[in-house]
XYZ file of C-alpha atoms in Angstrom:
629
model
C 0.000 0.000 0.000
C 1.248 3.631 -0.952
C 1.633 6.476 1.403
C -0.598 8.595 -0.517
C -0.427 11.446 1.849
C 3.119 12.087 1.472
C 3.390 10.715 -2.138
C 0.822 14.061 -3.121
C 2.639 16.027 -1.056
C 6.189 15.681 -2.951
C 5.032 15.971 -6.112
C 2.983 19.044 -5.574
C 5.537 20.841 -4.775
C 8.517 19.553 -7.236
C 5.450 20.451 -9.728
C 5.564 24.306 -8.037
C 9.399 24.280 -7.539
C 9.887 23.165 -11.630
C 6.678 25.526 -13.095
C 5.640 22.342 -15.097
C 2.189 23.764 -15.649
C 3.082 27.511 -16.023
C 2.293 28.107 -19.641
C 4.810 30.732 -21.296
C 1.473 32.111 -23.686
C 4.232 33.949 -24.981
C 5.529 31.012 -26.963
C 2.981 30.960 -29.374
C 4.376 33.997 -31.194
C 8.173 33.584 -30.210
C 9.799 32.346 -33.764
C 12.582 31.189 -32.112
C 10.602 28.572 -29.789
C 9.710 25.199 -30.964
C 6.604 24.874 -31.570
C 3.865 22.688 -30.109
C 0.047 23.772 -31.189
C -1.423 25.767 -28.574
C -4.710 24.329 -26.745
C -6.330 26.299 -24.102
C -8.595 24.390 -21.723
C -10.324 26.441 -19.934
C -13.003 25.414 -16.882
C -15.644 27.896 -15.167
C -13.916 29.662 -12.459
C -15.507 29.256 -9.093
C -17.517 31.622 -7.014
C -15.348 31.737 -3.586
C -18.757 32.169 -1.946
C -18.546 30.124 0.668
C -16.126 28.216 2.647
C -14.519 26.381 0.229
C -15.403 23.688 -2.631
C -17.295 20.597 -2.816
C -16.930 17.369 -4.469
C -19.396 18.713 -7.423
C -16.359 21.358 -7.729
C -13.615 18.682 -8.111
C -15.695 16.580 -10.082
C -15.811 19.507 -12.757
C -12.356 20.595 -12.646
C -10.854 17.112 -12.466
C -12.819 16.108 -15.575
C -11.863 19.031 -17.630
C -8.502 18.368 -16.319
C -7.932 15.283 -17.552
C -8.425 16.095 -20.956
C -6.003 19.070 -20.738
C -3.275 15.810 -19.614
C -4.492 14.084 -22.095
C -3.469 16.919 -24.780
C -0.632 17.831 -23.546
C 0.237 14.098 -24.027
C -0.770 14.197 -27.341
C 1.691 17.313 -27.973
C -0.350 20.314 -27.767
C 1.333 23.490 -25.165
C -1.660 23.806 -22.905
C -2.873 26.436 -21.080
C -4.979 25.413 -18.350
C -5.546 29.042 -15.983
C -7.837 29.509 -12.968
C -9.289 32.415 -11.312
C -12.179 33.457 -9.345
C -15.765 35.332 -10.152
C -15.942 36.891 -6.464
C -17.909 39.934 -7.193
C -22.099 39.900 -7.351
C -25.106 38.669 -5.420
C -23.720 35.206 -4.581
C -21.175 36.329 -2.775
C -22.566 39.452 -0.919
C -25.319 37.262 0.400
C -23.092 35.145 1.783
C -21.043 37.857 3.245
C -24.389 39.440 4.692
C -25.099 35.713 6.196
C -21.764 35.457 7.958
C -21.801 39.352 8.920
C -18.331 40.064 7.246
C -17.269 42.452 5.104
C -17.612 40.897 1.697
C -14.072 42.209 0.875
C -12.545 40.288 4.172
C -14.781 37.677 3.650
C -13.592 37.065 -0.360
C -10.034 37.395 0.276
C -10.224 34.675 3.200
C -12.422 32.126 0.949
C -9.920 32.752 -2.227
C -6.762 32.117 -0.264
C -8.614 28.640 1.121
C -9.630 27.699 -2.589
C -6.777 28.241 -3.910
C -4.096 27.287 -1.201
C -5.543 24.631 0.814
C -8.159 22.989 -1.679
C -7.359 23.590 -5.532
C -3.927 23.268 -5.334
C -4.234 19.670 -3.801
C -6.794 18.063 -6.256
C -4.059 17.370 -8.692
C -5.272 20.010 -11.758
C -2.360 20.980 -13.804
C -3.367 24.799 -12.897
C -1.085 27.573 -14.544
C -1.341 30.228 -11.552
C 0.970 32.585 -13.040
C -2.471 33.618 -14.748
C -4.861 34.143 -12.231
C -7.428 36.704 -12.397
C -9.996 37.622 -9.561
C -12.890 40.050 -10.389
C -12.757 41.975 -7.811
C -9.601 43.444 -8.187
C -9.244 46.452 -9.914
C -6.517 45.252 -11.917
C -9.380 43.350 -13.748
C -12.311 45.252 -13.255
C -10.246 48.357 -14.940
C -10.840 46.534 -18.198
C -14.696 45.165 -17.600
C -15.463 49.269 -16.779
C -13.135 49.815 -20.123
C -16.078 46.971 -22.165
C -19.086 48.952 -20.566
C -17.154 52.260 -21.905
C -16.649 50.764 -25.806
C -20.271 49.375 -25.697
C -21.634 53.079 -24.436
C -19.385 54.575 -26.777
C -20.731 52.120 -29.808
C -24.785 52.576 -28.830
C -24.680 49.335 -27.535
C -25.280 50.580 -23.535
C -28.642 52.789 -23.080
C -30.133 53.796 -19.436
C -34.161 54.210 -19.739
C -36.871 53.447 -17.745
C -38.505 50.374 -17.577
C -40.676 47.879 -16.055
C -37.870 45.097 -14.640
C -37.777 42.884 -12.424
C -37.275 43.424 -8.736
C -35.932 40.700 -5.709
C -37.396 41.952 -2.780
C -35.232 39.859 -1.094
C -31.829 40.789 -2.607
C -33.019 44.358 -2.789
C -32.156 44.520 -6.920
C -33.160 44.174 -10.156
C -32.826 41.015 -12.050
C -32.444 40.182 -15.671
C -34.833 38.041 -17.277
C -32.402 35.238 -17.574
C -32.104 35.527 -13.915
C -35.737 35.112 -13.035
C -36.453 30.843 -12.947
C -40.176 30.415 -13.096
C -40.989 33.714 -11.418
C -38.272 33.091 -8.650
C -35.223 34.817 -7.679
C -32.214 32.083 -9.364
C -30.469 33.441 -6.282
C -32.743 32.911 -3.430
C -35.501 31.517 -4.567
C -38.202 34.802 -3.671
C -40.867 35.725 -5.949
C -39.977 38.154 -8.072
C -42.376 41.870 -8.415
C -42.243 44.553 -11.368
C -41.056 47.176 -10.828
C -40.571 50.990 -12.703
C -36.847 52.083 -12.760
C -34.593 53.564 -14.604
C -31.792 50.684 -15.647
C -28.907 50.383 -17.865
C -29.843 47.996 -20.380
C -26.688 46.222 -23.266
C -28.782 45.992 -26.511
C -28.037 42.432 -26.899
C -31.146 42.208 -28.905
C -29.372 43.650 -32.134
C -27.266 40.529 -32.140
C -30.181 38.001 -32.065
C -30.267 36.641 -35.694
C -26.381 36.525 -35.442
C -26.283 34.406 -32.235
C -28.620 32.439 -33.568
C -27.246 31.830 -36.690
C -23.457 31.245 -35.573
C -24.485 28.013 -33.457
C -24.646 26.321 -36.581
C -21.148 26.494 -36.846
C -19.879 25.539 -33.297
C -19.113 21.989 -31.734
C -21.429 22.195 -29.064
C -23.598 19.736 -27.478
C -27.265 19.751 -29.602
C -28.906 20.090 -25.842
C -26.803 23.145 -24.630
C -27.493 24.702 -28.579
C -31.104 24.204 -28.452
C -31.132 26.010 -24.756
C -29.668 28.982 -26.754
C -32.225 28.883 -29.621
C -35.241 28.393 -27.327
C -34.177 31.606 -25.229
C -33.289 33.892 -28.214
C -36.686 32.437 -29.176
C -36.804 33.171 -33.092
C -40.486 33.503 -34.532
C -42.361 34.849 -37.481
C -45.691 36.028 -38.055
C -47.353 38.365 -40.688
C -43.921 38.473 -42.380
C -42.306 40.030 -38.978
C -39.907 38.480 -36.904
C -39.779 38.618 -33.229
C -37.217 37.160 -30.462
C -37.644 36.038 -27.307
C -34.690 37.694 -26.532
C -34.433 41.226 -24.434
C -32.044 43.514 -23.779
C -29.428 42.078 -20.990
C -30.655 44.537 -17.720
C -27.225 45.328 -16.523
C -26.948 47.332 -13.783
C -27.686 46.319 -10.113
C -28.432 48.398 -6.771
C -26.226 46.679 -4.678
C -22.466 47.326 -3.149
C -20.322 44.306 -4.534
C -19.383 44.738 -7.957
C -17.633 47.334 -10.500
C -19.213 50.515 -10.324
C -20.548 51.696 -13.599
C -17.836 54.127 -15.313
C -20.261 57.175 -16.437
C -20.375 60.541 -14.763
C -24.042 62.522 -14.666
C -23.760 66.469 -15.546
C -26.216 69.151 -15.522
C -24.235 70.977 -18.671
C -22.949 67.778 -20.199
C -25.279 65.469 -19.840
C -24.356 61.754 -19.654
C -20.784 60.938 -20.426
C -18.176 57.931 -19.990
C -15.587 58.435 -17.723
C -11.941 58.776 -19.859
C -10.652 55.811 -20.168
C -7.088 57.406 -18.472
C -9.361 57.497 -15.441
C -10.004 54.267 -14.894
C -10.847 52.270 -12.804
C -13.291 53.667 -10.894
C -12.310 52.210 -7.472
C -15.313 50.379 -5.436
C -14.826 52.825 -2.104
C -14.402 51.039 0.875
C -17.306 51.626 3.419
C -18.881 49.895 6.336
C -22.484 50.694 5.418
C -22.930 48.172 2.243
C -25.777 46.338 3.106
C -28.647 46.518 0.392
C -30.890 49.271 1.093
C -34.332 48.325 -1.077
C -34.760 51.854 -1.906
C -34.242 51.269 -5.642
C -30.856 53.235 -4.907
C -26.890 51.502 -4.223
C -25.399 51.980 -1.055
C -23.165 53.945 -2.985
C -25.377 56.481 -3.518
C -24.875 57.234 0.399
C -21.345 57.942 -0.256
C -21.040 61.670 -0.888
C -17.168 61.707 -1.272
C -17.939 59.031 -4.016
C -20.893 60.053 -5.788
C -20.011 63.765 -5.805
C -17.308 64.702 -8.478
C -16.411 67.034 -11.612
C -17.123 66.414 -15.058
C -14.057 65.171 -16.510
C -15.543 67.409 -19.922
C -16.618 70.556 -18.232
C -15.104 70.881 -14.915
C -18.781 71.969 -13.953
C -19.920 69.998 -10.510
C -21.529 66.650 -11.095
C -22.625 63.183 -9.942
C -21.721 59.822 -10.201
C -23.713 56.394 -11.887
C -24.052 54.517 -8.307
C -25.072 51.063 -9.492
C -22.629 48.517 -10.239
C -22.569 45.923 -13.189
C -24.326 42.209 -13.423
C -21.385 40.075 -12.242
C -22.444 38.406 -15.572
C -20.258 41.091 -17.273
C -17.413 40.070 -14.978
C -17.358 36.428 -16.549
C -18.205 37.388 -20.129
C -14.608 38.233 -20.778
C -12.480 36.863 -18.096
C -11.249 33.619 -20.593
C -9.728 37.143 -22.695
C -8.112 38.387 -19.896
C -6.780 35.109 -18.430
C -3.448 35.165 -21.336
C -2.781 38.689 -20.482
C -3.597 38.684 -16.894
C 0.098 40.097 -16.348
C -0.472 43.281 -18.799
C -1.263 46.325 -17.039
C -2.109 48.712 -20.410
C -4.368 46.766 -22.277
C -7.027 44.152 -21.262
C -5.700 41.228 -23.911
C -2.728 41.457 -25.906
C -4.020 41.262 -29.715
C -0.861 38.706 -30.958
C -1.870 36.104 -27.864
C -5.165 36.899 -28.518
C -4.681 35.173 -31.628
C -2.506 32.558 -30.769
C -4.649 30.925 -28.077
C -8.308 31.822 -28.729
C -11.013 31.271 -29.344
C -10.777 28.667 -26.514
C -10.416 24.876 -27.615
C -11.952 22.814 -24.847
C -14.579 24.789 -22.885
C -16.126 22.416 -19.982
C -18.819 24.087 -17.514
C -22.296 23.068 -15.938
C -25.361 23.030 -18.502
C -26.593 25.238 -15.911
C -25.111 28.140 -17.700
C -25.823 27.170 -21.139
C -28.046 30.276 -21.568
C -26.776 32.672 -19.199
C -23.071 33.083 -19.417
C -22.415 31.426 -22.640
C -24.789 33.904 -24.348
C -23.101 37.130 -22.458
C -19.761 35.572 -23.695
C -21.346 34.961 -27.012
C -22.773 38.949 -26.956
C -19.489 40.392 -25.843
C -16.953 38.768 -28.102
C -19.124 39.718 -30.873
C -19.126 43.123 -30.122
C -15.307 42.705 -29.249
C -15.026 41.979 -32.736
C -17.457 44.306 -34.419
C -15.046 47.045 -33.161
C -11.887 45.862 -34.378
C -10.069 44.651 -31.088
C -10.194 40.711 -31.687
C -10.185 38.849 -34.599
C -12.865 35.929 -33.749
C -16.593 36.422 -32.822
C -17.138 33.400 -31.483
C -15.426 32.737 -28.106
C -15.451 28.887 -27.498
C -14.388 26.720 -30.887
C -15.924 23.519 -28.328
C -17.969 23.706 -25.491
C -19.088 20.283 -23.511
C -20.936 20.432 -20.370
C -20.638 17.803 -17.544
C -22.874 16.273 -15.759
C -24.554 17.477 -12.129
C -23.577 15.655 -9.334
C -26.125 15.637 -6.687
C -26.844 14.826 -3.347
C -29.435 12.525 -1.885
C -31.393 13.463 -5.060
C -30.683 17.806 -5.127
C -27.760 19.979 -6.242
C -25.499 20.974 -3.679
C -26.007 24.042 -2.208
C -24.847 25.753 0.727
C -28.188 26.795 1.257
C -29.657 23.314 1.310
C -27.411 22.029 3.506
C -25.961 19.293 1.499
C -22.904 19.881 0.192
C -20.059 17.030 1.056
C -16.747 18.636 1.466
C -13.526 16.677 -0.683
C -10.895 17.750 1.974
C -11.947 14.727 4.237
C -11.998 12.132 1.519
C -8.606 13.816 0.069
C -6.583 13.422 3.593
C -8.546 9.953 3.591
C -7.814 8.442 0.357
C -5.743 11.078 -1.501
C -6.962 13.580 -4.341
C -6.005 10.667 -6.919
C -8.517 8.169 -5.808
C -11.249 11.365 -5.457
C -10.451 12.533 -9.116
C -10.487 8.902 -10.138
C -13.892 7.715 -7.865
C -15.780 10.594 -9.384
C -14.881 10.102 -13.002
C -16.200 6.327 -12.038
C -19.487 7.121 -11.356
C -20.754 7.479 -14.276
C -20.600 9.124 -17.489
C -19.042 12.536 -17.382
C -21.757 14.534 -19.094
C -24.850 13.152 -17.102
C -23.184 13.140 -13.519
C -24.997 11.120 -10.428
C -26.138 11.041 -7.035
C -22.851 11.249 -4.985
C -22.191 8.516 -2.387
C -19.070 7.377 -0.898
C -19.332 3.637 -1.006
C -17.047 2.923 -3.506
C -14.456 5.105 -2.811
C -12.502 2.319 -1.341
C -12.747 0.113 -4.264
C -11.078 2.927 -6.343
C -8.300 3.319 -3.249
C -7.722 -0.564 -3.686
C -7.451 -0.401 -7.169
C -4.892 2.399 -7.366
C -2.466 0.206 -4.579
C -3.066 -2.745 -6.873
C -1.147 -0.623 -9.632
C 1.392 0.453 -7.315
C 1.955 -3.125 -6.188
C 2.116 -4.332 -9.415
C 4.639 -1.982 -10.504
C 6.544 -2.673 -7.420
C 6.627 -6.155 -7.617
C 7.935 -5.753 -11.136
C 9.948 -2.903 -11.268
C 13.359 -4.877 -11.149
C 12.476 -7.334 -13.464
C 10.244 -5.814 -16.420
C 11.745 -7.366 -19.576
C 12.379 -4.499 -22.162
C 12.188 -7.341 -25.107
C 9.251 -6.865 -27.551
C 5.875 -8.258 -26.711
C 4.478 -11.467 -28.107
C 1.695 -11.322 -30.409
C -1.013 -12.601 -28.096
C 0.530 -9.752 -25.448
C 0.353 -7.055 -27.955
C -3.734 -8.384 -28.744
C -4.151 -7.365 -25.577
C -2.321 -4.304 -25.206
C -3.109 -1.978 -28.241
C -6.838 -2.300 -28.002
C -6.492 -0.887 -24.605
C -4.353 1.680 -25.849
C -6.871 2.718 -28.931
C -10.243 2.040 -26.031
C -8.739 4.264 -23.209
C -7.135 6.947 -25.939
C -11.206 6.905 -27.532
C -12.721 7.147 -24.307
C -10.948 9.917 -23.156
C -11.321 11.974 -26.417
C -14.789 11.752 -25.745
C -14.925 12.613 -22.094
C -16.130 8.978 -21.911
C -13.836 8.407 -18.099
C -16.118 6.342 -16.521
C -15.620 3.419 -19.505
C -12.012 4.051 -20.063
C -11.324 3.545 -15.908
C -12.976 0.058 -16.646
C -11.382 -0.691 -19.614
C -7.725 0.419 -17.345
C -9.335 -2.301 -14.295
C -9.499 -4.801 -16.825
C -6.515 -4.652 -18.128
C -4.980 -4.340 -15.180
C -6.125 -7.871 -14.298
C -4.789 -9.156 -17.456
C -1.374 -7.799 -16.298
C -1.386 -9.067 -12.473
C -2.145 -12.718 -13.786
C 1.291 -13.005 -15.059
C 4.739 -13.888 -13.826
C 6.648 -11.916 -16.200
C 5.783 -7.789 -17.882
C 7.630 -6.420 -20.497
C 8.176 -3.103 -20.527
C 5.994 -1.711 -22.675
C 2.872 -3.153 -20.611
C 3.988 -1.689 -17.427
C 4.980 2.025 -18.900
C 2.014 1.940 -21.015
C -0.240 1.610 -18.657
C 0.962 3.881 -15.955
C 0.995 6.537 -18.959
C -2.607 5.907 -19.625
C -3.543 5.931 -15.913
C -1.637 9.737 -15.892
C -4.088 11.783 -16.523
C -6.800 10.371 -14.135
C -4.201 10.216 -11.313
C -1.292 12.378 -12.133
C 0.467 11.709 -8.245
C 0.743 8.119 -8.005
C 1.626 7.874 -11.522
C 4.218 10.634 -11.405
C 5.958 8.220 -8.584
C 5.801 5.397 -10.028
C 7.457 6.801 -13.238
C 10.423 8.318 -11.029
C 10.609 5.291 -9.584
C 10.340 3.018 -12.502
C 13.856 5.357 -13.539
C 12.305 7.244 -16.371
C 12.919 10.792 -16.988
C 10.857 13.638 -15.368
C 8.090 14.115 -15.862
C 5.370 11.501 -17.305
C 3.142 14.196 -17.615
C 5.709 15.676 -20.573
C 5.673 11.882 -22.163
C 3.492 10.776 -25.075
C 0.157 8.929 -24.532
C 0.774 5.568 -26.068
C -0.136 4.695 -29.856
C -1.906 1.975 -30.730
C -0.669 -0.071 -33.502
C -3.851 -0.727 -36.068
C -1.824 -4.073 -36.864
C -3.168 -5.609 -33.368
C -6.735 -4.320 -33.447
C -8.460 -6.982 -34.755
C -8.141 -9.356 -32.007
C -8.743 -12.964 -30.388
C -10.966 -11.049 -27.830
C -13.168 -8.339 -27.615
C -13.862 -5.629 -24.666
C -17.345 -5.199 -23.854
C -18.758 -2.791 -21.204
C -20.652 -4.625 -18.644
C -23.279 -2.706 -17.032
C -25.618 -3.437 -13.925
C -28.732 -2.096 -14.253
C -28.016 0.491 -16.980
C -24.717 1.981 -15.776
C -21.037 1.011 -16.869
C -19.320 -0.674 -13.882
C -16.253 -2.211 -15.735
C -15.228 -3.973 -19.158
C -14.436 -7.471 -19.987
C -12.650 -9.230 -22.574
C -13.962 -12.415 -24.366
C -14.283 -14.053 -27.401
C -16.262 -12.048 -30.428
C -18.404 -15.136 -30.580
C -18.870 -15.692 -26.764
C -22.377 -17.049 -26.047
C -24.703 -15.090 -23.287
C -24.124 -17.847 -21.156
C -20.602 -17.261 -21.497
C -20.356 -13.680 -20.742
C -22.813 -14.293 -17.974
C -20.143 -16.808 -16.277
C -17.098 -14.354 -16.792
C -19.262 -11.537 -15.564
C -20.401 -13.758 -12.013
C -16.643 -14.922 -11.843
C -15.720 -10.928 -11.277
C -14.797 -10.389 -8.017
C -15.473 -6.695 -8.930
C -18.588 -6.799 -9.631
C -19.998 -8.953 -6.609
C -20.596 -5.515 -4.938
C -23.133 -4.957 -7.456
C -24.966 -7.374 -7.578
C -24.702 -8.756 -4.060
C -26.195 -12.175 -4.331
C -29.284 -10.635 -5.982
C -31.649 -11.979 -8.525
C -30.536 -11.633 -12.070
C -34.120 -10.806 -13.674
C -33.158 -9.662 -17.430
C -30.033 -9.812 -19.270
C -29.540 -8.042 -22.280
C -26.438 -8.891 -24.337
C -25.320 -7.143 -27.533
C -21.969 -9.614 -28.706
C -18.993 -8.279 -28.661
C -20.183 -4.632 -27.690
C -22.454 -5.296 -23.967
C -23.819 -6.930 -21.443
C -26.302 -5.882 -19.279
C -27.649 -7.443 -16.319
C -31.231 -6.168 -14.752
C -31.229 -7.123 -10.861
């Protein structure tokens, strides 16, 4: 059995100490660096809202980290960032639940994330990068996008009827009302008359709609996106669904709107040489549910000169949607270190639009139709080159809790940091890719966990045990039958964010390997390179141990050889009651009787089934079995 605790340990920190993950963006446009393909995989950055993440957090970012392994692997320079969305509702309400100062409370919750949770789960994070919202470094350049949208007719204030939380004391867009509820706290939602600033995101409709056509998204998360632009004709007149994005909110934590009120003047932006506009600290931020900010109580803020006339004049005291925060941060994430401009135009190029976008279908309308809104207008006005900001988008699955999301508010959210001291990030990251398939998620449970932690010391065992005598002589052909379509079933599995199957098709394997006396080496490296990405510690340690070079996360994924795919045996996914629980391997012709006895002889699978009635077996040769019990 490994020491898992001080196995993560070490190699977290030769990781820091060497900058293996701290992506030099700057490579993509050097002509004097070789050149490997840039691939940015980028993964929704967290709301530090509350004391730290759950499992449903890891379970995101580990899957969306395993394909960014896998690719670098394969070649590709990736650029895997991470940041924080820590301005907006979610996170004053917590700060007005705890009683603490939502800037004292966000600074505490991002050093946690990032120093005592994210940086343990094994992600190959590029930190260098990091942006946070709420610091003006960042929220400079979301002011400087409200100022080119104002500047371009895009940003109007009128008065309209909108919709008002009486709870949260703000308006709401209509994206942010869920059957006549508050998405944040659940109240029912009144109309009310105010005057709002409004993005006309309405003038991009057709062109949203249109462009989906061209993007490799999921057909569920594009048909989210056509229902709410909501396209119809009648009389020869086309309508939308769609309304203008309601952008401004009454509240304390977010970027104060950049435009100056003056009696001579009228409405104006503030220069640009005068951002940002500084959020002023104050200790009277609660919400006040006068229709106003508690900025508007401020007078050394609010009161100021017009940067035009020099006359006397007043400032906008609402703040922006946080939405606005995260409908640019994946442009600011490559230039996060540039101080004069919000995204450097030749890196711009070089690493966007993003490759590999992975978030919750949750925000399949929301935020991927801001992000949608803004790059297009980005574009429109000459400062990027691309209008559409994600080239492939794939949502994951929820994972739930006794049946619900987790939610701080409910109550149910299971923490990872007792399962990681437990067990070790690796067996988390690999448990939860287990569970099922990666884009439909599950309830979360804990019961096999162990399994998972007995599988990974079977690997290190097996390694052990033949670590001073693996044979470096080529394979046999029966050996390589059983190798290569391993290779080409993991390789295909994780290319389609299919884990769950290619962790089976690894356990089967893996019992292939322990029932003989003698490996040759390309079994043993081979497989602890395909394990890599799903558990980059143990796998990192067995490599240095094995006395290959540093590190196996800068080695090639093995290549199967096409010449030993069409084998003696096939691997079929075995499934118990609908759901994947490992592979087996078996004659093409096997009977149902046959695969029955292999699958009852699996010591695995016992746990399963637990000496229940088999009622229905439904068996597909050589693709699956599936037993009803």
């Amino acid at each position: 059995m490994y020491d898992h605790s001080s196995v993560e340990a070490r190699w977290q920190a030769v990781w820091q100490q060497t900058q293996i993950y701290e992506t030099d963006v700057g490579r993509a446009i050097d002509k004097d660096s070789p050149k490997h393909p840039p691939f940015y995989n980028l993964m929704m950055f967290p709301y530090p809202s509350a004391e730290g993440l759950h499992v449903g957090n890891v379970y995101a970012f580990a899957g969306a980290d395993i394909y960014g392994r896998f690719m670098a692997m394969n070649g590709r320079d990736v650029f895997e960032p991470m940041g924080f969305d820590a301005f907006g509702i979610h996170s004053e309400n917590f700060a007005i639940k705890k009683g603490i100062h939502p800037n004292q409370l966000t600074a505490r919750n991002v050093e946690r994330f990032r120093e005592t949770q994210l940086k343990r789960i094994g992600n190959r994070f590029c930190w260098h990068h990091e942006v946070q919202t709420t610091s003006p470094a960042y929220y400079k350049w979301t002011q400087w996008i409200f100022l080119q949208l104002f500047k371009a007719g895009l940003a109007e204030r009128k008065k309209a009827s909108v919709n008002w939380c009486p709870s949260c004391k703000t308006v709401l867009a209509d994206e942010q009302v869920i059957a006549g509820e508050c998405e944040r706290c659940s109240a029912i939602v009144v109309q009310r008359e105010l005057e709002q600033w409004f993005f006309k995101i309405t003038r991009y409709a057709q062109r949203l709609l249109d462009n989906l056509e061209h993007l490799d998204w999921s057909e569920r998360v594009k048909t989210a996106q056509r229902n709410w632009i909501g396209r119809s004709e009648r009389d020869g007149t086309v309508q939308y669904h769609l309304r203008d994005w309601l952008i401004s909110r009454q509240r304390y934590w977010g970027p104060p709107i950049p435009i100056i009120y003056c009696q001579t003047c009228g409405t104006v932006p503030v220069p640009e040489n005068q951002l940002p506009v500084e959020l002023p600290q104050t200790e009277d931020w609660l919400p006040k549910g006068t229709g106003n900010s508690p900025l508007a109580d401020i007078p050394e803020f609010v009161n100021t000169a017009c940067p035009y006339c020099g006359g006397a004049a007043r400032r906008e005291t609402d703040v922006s949607d946080n939405f606005l925060d995260s409908a640019w941060y994946f442009l600011r994430y490559p230039a996060s270190n540039c101080s004069d401009v919000p995204f450097d135009p030749q890196i711009t190029t070089a690493w966007l639009p993003v490759d590999m976008y992975i978030g919750g279908a949750e925000h399949s309308v929301l935020h991927l139709l801001y992000s949608r809104f803004i790059t297009m207008v980005l574009h429109d006005l000459g400062y990027i080159l691309f209008e559409e900001p994600f080239h492939c988008f794939r949502a994951h699955g929820l994972l739930a809790k006794d049946g619900a999301k987790m939610s701080k508010s409910k109550g149910n959210v299971v923490n990872p940091d007792q399962y990681i001291k437990e067990y070790g990030a690796d067996t988390l990251r690999t448990y939860l890719m287990f569970l099922g398939p990666y884009d439909q998620g599950g309830d979360f449970s804990d019961r096999g966990i162990a399994g998972i932690r007995r599988f990974l010391n079977r690997v290190w065992q097996l390694v052990m045990r033949h670590q001073d005598s693996i044979r470096a002589n080529e394979l046999d052909g029966e050996s390589q039958r059983e190798l290569h379509p391993t290779i080409h079933k993991v390789r295909e599995d994780i290319q389609a964010l299919k884990y769950n199957t290619a962790i089976a098709t690894l356990m089967s394997y893996l019992n292939t390997l322990e029932a003989k006396e003698h490996l040759a080496q390309a079994e043993i490296k081979s497989y602890v390179l395909m394990l890599a990405p799903f558990a980059p510690h143990i796998t990192e340690e067995l490599w240095h141990r094995m006395g290959e070079s540093y590190s196996i996360h800068q080695q090639s994924f093995p290549q199967a050889n096409p010449e030993f795919l069409t084998q003696a045996q096939v691997t079929i996914a075995v499934q118990i009651n609908g759901r994947t629980r490992t592979t087996l391997q078996l004659a093409p012709d096997a009977t149902q009787e046959e695969a029955i006895g292999l699958v009852m002889q699996s010591e695995s699978l016992q746990r399963y089934i637990n000496q229940q009635e088999v009622r229905r077996v439904v068996y597909v040769p050589g693709r699956i079995i599936n037993l009803v019990i």
